[in-house]
Coordinates of C-alpha atoms in Angstrom, one line a residue:
M1 CA 0.0 0.1 0.0
M2 CA 2.9 2.5 1.0
N3 CA 4.8 1.4 -2.4
V4 CA 1.8 2.3 -4.4
L5 CA 0.9 5.7 -2.6
F6 CA 4.8 6.5 -3.0
A7 CA 4.6 5.8 -6.8
T8 CA 1.6 7.9 -7.1
L9 CA 3.0 10.9 -5.2
T10 CA 6.2 10.6 -7.3
V11 CA 4.3 10.5 -10.7
I12 CA 2.2 13.5 -9.5
A13 CA 5.5 15.4 -8.4
V14 CA 7.1 14.5 -11.8
L15 CA 4.1 15.6 -13.6
A16 CA 4.1 19.0 -11.6
L17 CA 7.7 19.6 -12.4
V18 CA 7.1 18.9 -16.0
K19 CA 4.3 21.3 -16.1
I20 CA 6.4 24.0 -14.4
A21 CA 9.2 23.4 -16.8
W22 CA 6.6 23.6 -19.8
V23 CA 5.1 26.8 -18.4
G24 CA 8.6 28.4 -18.0
W25 CA 9.8 27.3 -21.3
S26 CA 6.4 28.4 -23.2
C27 CA 6.6 31.9 -21.6
R28 CA 10.3 32.7 -21.9
G29 CA 10.0 35.2 -24.7
N30 CA 6.9 37.2 -23.3
G31 CA 7.3 40.9 -23.3
D32 CA 9.3 41.2 -26.4
F33 CA 7.4 41.3 -29.5
D34 CA 10.5 40.2 -31.6
K35 CA 10.7 37.3 -29.5
E36 CA 6.9 36.6 -29.4
K37 CA 6.6 36.9 -33.2
T38 CA 7.0 33.4 -34.1
E39 CA 4.5 32.4 -31.6
L40 CA 1.9 35.0 -32.4
L41 CA 2.2 34.1 -36.2
Q42 CA 1.6 30.6 -35.4
R43 CA -1.4 31.3 -33.2
R44 CA -2.6 33.4 -36.0
N45 CA -2.2 30.7 -38.4
Y46 CA -4.4 28.4 -36.3
L47 CA -7.1 31.0 -36.0
V48 CA -7.1 31.7 -39.6
E49 CA -7.4 27.9 -40.3
N50 CA -10.4 27.6 -37.9
V51 CA -12.2 30.8 -38.1
V52 CA -12.1 31.5 -41.9
V53 CA -14.3 28.9 -42.8
G54 CA -17.9 28.7 -44.1
P55 CA -20.3 30.6 -41.7
Q56 CA -22.3 27.3 -40.9
Q57 CA -18.9 25.5 -40.2
L58 CA -17.9 28.4 -37.9
L59 CA -21.0 28.0 -35.9
D60 CA -20.9 24.2 -35.6
R61 CA -17.4 24.9 -34.2
M62 CA -19.0 26.6 -31.2
P63 CA -19.9 24.6 -28.2
Q64 CA -23.5 23.3 -29.0
E65 CA -24.4 23.1 -25.3
I66 CA -24.5 27.0 -25.1
G67 CA -27.6 27.5 -27.3
S68 CA -27.9 29.2 -30.6
Q69 CA -27.9 32.6 -29.2
F70 CA -24.3 32.3 -27.6
E71 CA -23.2 30.2 -30.6
G72 CA -23.8 33.2 -32.7
E73 CA -22.3 35.7 -30.1
W74 CA -19.2 33.6 -29.7
A75 CA -18.7 33.2 -33.6
L76 CA -19.3 36.9 -34.0
Y77 CA -16.6 37.6 -31.3
S78 CA -14.3 35.0 -32.8
C79 CA -14.4 37.0 -36.1
S80 CA -14.0 40.5 -34.6
M81 CA -11.2 39.7 -32.2
L82 CA -9.3 38.0 -35.0
A83 CA -9.9 41.0 -37.4
E84 CA -8.6 43.1 -34.5
A85 CA -5.6 40.9 -33.9
L86 CA -4.6 40.8 -37.7
S87 CA -4.9 44.4 -37.9
N88 CA -2.7 44.8 -34.8
M89 CA -0.1 42.4 -36.2
A90 CA -0.2 44.0 -39.6
Q91 CA 1.2 47.0 -37.8
L92 CA 3.7 45.2 -35.6
Y93 CA 4.9 43.1 -38.5
P94 CA 4.2 45.1 -41.9
E95 CA 5.1 42.2 -43.9
T96 CA 1.7 40.6 -43.0
K97 CA -0.3 43.4 -44.0
D98 CA -1.4 42.1 -47.4
E99 CA -2.5 38.7 -46.1
A100 CA -4.4 40.6 -43.2
V101 CA -6.4 42.6 -45.6
A102 CA -7.4 39.5 -47.5
T103 CA -8.3 37.6 -44.4
V104 CA -10.3 40.6 -42.8
N105 CA -12.1 40.7 -46.1
S106 CA -13.2 37.0 -45.7
L107 CA -14.1 37.6 -42.1
I108 CA -16.5 40.3 -43.2
G109 CA -18.1 38.1 -45.5
I110 CA -18.7 35.7 -42.6
V111 CA -20.0 38.3 -40.3
T112 CA -22.4 39.6 -42.9
S113 CA -23.8 36.0 -43.7
P114 CA -27.3 35.2 -43.1
E115 CA -26.1 32.2 -41.0
L116 CA -24.3 34.4 -38.6
R117 CA -26.9 37.1 -38.4
A118 CA -29.6 34.7 -37.5
Y119 CA -28.9 34.7 -33.8
D120 CA -29.4 38.6 -33.5
A121 CA -32.4 38.3 -35.9
A122 CA -34.1 35.8 -33.7
R123 CA -34.1 37.9 -30.7
W124 CA -35.1 41.2 -32.4
G125 CA -37.7 39.7 -34.7
E126 CA -36.0 41.2 -37.7
D127 CA -32.8 41.1 -39.7
P128 CA -30.2 43.5 -38.4
L129 CA -29.1 44.5 -42.0
E130 CA -32.5 44.6 -43.5
S131 CA -33.8 47.0 -40.7
L132 CA -31.3 49.8 -40.8
E133 CA -33.9 52.4 -41.4
G134 CA -35.7 51.2 -38.3
D135 CA -35.4 52.0 -34.6
E136 CA -34.6 48.7 -32.9
S137 CA -31.1 48.5 -31.4
H138 CA -29.3 45.6 -32.8
V139 CA -26.3 47.1 -31.3
S140 CA -24.2 44.3 -30.5
Y141 CA -24.2 42.6 -34.0
L142 CA -23.9 46.2 -35.8
S143 CA -21.0 47.2 -33.7
H144 CA -18.8 44.3 -34.2
L145 CA -19.5 44.3 -37.9
A146 CA -18.5 48.0 -38.2
W147 CA -15.5 47.3 -35.9
V148 CA -14.4 44.6 -38.3
I149 CA -14.8 47.0 -41.4
G150 CA -13.0 49.8 -39.5
N151 CA -10.0 47.4 -39.1
Y152 CA -10.2 46.5 -42.8
K153 CA -9.9 50.1 -43.7
R154 CA -7.3 50.8 -41.0
I155 CA -4.7 48.5 -42.6
G156 CA -5.5 49.7 -46.2
G157 CA -8.5 47.5 -47.2
G158 CA -9.8 50.3 -49.5
D159 CA -13.4 51.4 -50.1
K160 CA -15.0 48.1 -50.9
Y161 CA -17.3 48.2 -47.9
D162 CA -17.8 52.0 -47.5
E163 CA -21.5 52.3 -48.4
L164 CA -22.3 49.4 -45.8
Y165 CA -19.8 51.2 -43.4
D166 CA -21.6 54.3 -43.5
S167 CA -25.1 52.8 -43.3
V168 CA -24.1 50.7 -40.1
C169 CA -22.2 53.5 -38.4
L170 CA -24.8 56.4 -39.1
T171 CA -27.5 53.9 -38.0
M172 CA -26.0 53.2 -34.7
N173 CA -25.1 56.9 -34.2
R174 CA -28.8 57.8 -34.9
R175 CA -30.1 55.4 -32.5
I176 CA -27.7 56.1 -29.7
V177 CA -28.4 59.9 -29.9
S178 CA -32.2 59.3 -30.0
S179 CA -32.0 57.2 -26.9
P180 CA -32.8 59.1 -23.7
L181 CA -30.1 57.0 -21.8
Y182 CA -27.7 57.4 -24.6
N183 CA -27.3 53.6 -24.6
L184 CA -28.9 50.7 -26.3
P185 CA -29.8 47.4 -25.1
T186 CA -28.3 44.2 -26.7
Y187 CA -31.7 42.4 -26.7
P188 CA -35.3 43.4 -26.0
Y189 CA -36.3 43.8 -22.5
E190 CA -33.0 43.5 -20.9
S191 CA -30.5 45.7 -19.3
V192 CA -27.9 47.5 -21.2
Y193 CA -24.6 45.6 -21.1
V194 CA -22.0 48.3 -20.9
P195 CA -19.3 46.2 -22.5
D196 CA -21.5 45.7 -25.6
M197 CA -22.1 49.5 -25.9
L198 CA -18.5 50.2 -25.7
V199 CA -18.0 48.1 -28.9
A200 CA -20.3 50.4 -30.5
I201 CA -18.4 53.5 -29.2
V202 CA -15.0 51.9 -30.2
A203 CA -16.6 51.3 -33.8
L204 CA -17.9 55.1 -33.8
S205 CA -14.3 56.3 -32.7
D206 CA -12.6 54.4 -35.5
Y207 CA -15.3 55.9 -37.9
A208 CA -14.7 59.4 -36.9
K209 CA -11.0 59.0 -37.5
L210 CA -11.6 57.5 -40.8
R211 CA -14.5 60.0 -41.9
E212 CA -13.2 63.3 -40.9
G213 CA -14.9 63.5 -37.5
R214 CA -18.3 62.1 -38.3
C215 CA -19.8 60.9 -35.2
A216 CA -17.0 62.0 -33.1
E217 CA -19.5 64.1 -30.9
T218 CA -21.3 61.0 -29.9
V219 CA -18.1 59.4 -28.8
R220 CA -17.1 62.4 -26.7
T221 CA -20.6 62.7 -25.1
W222 CA -20.8 59.2 -24.3
I223 CA -17.5 59.3 -22.5
D224 CA -18.2 62.3 -20.6
R225 CA -21.6 60.8 -19.4
A226 CA -19.9 57.7 -18.6
K227 CA -17.4 59.5 -16.3
S228 CA -20.0 61.6 -14.7
E229 CA -23.1 59.4 -14.5
W230 CA -22.1 55.6 -14.9
I231 CA -19.3 55.0 -12.5
D232 CA -20.0 52.6 -9.5
D233 CA -19.9 54.3 -6.1
E234 CA -18.1 51.4 -4.3
T235 CA -15.3 50.5 -6.8
G236 CA -15.0 53.7 -9.0
L237 CA -15.1 51.4 -12.0
L238 CA -17.6 51.7 -15.0
V239 CA -20.8 49.9 -14.1
S240 CA -21.5 46.5 -15.8
F241 CA -25.3 47.2 -16.5
L242 CA -27.5 50.1 -16.9
G243 CA -31.3 50.2 -16.6
D244 CA -33.9 52.6 -18.0
S245 CA -33.0 55.2 -15.6
G246 CA -29.2 54.6 -15.6
K247 CA -27.3 52.8 -12.9
T248 CA -29.2 49.7 -11.4
G249 CA -27.1 48.9 -8.3
A250 CA -26.2 45.5 -10.1
P251 CA -22.8 44.5 -8.9
V252 CA -19.8 45.3 -11.1
K253 CA -18.3 42.1 -12.5
G254 CA -14.7 41.5 -13.1
S255 CA -15.1 40.0 -16.6
Y256 CA -17.0 43.1 -17.7
S257 CA -14.7 45.5 -16.0
A258 CA -11.6 44.0 -17.7
L259 CA -13.3 44.2 -21.1
N260 CA -14.5 47.8 -20.4
C261 CA -10.9 48.7 -19.8
Y262 CA -9.6 47.2 -22.8
Y263 CA -12.2 49.0 -25.1
L264 CA -11.4 52.3 -23.4
T265 CA -7.7 52.1 -24.4
K266 CA -9.1 52.6 -27.9
I267 CA -11.1 55.6 -27.1
D268 CA -9.7 57.6 -24.2
P269 CA -6.2 56.2 -22.8
A270 CA -6.1 58.6 -19.8
F271 CA -9.6 57.4 -18.6
A272 CA -8.4 53.8 -19.6
R273 CA -5.4 54.0 -17.4
E274 CA -7.4 55.1 -14.4
Q275 CA -9.9 52.3 -14.9
Y276 CA -7.1 49.8 -15.3
E277 CA -5.5 50.9 -12.0
R278 CA -8.8 50.4 -10.3
L279 CA -9.5 47.1 -12.0
K280 CA -6.0 45.7 -10.7
K281 CA -6.9 47.2 -7.1
T282 CA -10.4 45.8 -7.1
F283 CA -10.2 42.5 -9.0
G284 CA -6.5 41.6 -9.4
Q285 CA -5.3 38.6 -7.9
T286 CA -1.6 37.7 -7.6
S287 CA -1.4 34.3 -5.9
P288 CA -1.6 31.4 -5.9
I289 CA -1.9 32.4 -9.6
A290 CA -2.5 35.6 -11.2
G291 CA -5.5 36.8 -12.8
I292 CA -8.9 38.9 -12.5
K293 CA -11.4 38.0 -9.9
E294 CA -14.9 37.8 -10.8
Y295 CA -16.1 39.0 -7.5
H296 CA -14.3 41.7 -5.4
D297 CA -16.3 41.2 -2.3
R298 CA -16.3 37.4 -1.9
S299 CA -14.2 34.2 -2.5
C300 CA -15.5 31.8 -5.0
R301 CA -13.8 28.4 -5.6
F302 CA -15.9 27.2 -8.4
A303 CA -18.8 28.6 -10.5
M304 CA -20.2 28.6 -13.8
D305 CA -20.9 31.8 -15.7
I306 CA -21.7 32.1 -19.5
D307 CA -19.7 35.3 -19.9
A308 CA -17.0 34.9 -17.1
G309 CA -16.4 31.3 -18.0
P310 CA -15.8 28.8 -15.3
I311 CA -14.7 30.6 -12.3
I312 CA -11.9 28.7 -10.4
M313 CA -10.0 29.8 -7.4
N314 CA -11.8 33.3 -7.8
L315 CA -10.6 33.9 -11.3
T316 CA -12.7 34.6 -14.4
P317 CA -11.0 33.2 -17.5
S318 CA -12.5 36.0 -19.8
G319 CA -11.7 38.8 -17.4
T320 CA -8.1 37.4 -17.1
A321 CA -7.9 37.2 -20.9
F322 CA -9.2 40.7 -21.4
A323 CA -6.9 42.3 -18.7
I324 CA -3.8 41.2 -21.0
G325 CA -5.2 43.9 -23.4
S326 CA -4.6 46.7 -21.0
A327 CA -1.5 45.3 -19.4
T328 CA -0.2 45.3 -23.0
Y329 CA -1.3 48.9 -24.0
F330 CA 0.1 50.2 -20.8
G331 CA 3.4 48.3 -20.8
D332 CA 2.7 46.6 -17.6
Y333 CA 4.7 43.7 -18.6
D334 CA 5.0 42.2 -15.0
F335 CA 1.4 41.7 -14.8
R336 CA 1.0 40.8 -18.5
N337 CA 3.6 38.0 -18.2
A338 CA 1.9 36.9 -14.9
L339 CA -1.4 36.6 -16.8
L340 CA 0.1 34.7 -19.9
R341 CA 1.7 32.4 -17.4
T342 CA -1.7 31.6 -15.9
A343 CA -3.2 31.3 -19.4
E344 CA -0.5 28.7 -20.1
I345 CA -1.2 26.9 -16.9
A346 CA -4.8 26.7 -17.7
G347 CA -4.9 26.3 -21.5
H348 CA -1.6 24.3 -22.1
T349 CA -0.1 25.3 -25.7
V350 CA -0.2 22.7 -28.4
K351 CA 2.0 23.3 -31.3
R352 CA 1.3 21.5 -34.6
H353 CA 3.4 22.1 -38.0
N354 CA 3.3 25.9 -38.3
T355 CA 0.4 26.3 -35.9
R356 CA 0.1 26.9 -32.2
H357 CA -3.0 27.3 -30.0
Y358 CA -4.0 26.5 -26.2
L359 CA -5.7 23.2 -25.9
L360 CA -8.7 25.0 -24.5
A361 CA -9.4 26.5 -28.0
D362 CA -10.8 23.2 -29.1
L363 CA -13.5 23.8 -26.7
A364 CA -13.7 27.7 -26.9
L365 CA -12.3 29.0 -29.9
V366 CA -13.2 32.5 -29.2
G367 CA -10.9 32.5 -26.3
E368 CA -7.8 32.0 -28.4
A369 CA -9.0 34.9 -30.7
I370 CA -9.4 37.1 -27.8
T371 CA -6.1 36.4 -26.3
L372 CA -4.4 37.0 -29.4
A373 CA -6.0 40.4 -29.9
M374 CA -5.2 41.2 -26.3
R375 CA -1.5 40.4 -26.7
T376 CA -1.0 42.7 -29.8
N377 CA -2.8 45.7 -28.1
T378 CA 0.2 47.8 -28.1
A379 CA 0.0 51.5 -27.7
G380 CA 1.2 52.0 -31.2
Q381 CA -1.8 50.0 -32.6
G382 CA -4.3 52.5 -31.3
S383 CA -7.6 52.5 -33.4

């Protein structure tokens, strides 16, 4: 019996040492974009192979257990985050620009397909692109589409989608300005999800830069109101949700706050830095592993959340991934490297031929796309 126990403990100890060595080896180049280049390009290759496919094929690669709405959302996020990563990398590594333009062009085709629009059409009872003259929100779908087109143009994609780009951005702008709250719900009869609204503000900010300031006033007004009206009294962070009358009293979530901080780096870097420091103070965890907690006022060993992911040892996988974006932008490489070590511990990198990905990407492809976009969100890539 003792021999069996000793052998078991020995195997566990050896596996732990192998894992520690693997994590150290995998993360050895983090913090230097020349040293990270090969890995980033290989992760890009994996995502292109698995995301740039037929629309229904992409939807089929989403976890079927989460239902059609979230399958659509995760597929949309996979496309928009990959487009953002490709745009960032085209500026980090200029020799990838032409290929990036062609790939983002393909992503726009996927995002505008009836198959991918279907999840949003089902919730609103109308197609988001066939109802641009109407008044229903559709803000989540339209904002991601506009963001992808903005990235296409940012890296020199030309005017192929200009008519659609104008229609989508001006429609979002009109609907936001006409809303008493200056915010739009993702779906009918639900609260406003602030991170979803921030995608729209990022997309309009990009549009203003590409279209001689059109919609810039909407972006400025939204940010001004956010600073004065939509800050949580306890944490000083942007709230996660808004109701018909503004702040709801709902708790601020670590996953949403990390995503808010990332989007703000693309609109208002000073505000983003202040929010990022508050995020680290309120939700940051450094031991036993580094990451972003989902709850700031209580411990949580394990829970499930469709947005935060499986919460383990307090940490939210999505919030931890999104925090990499702000850490990268602000050059906070100690924290960035710690977050990437956590990602390696949890995800475990697999390398095949000229591709590389976290093993968890086989279950949640969107997580791989998000992490690549966050890792390449340098200040020089500002939208």
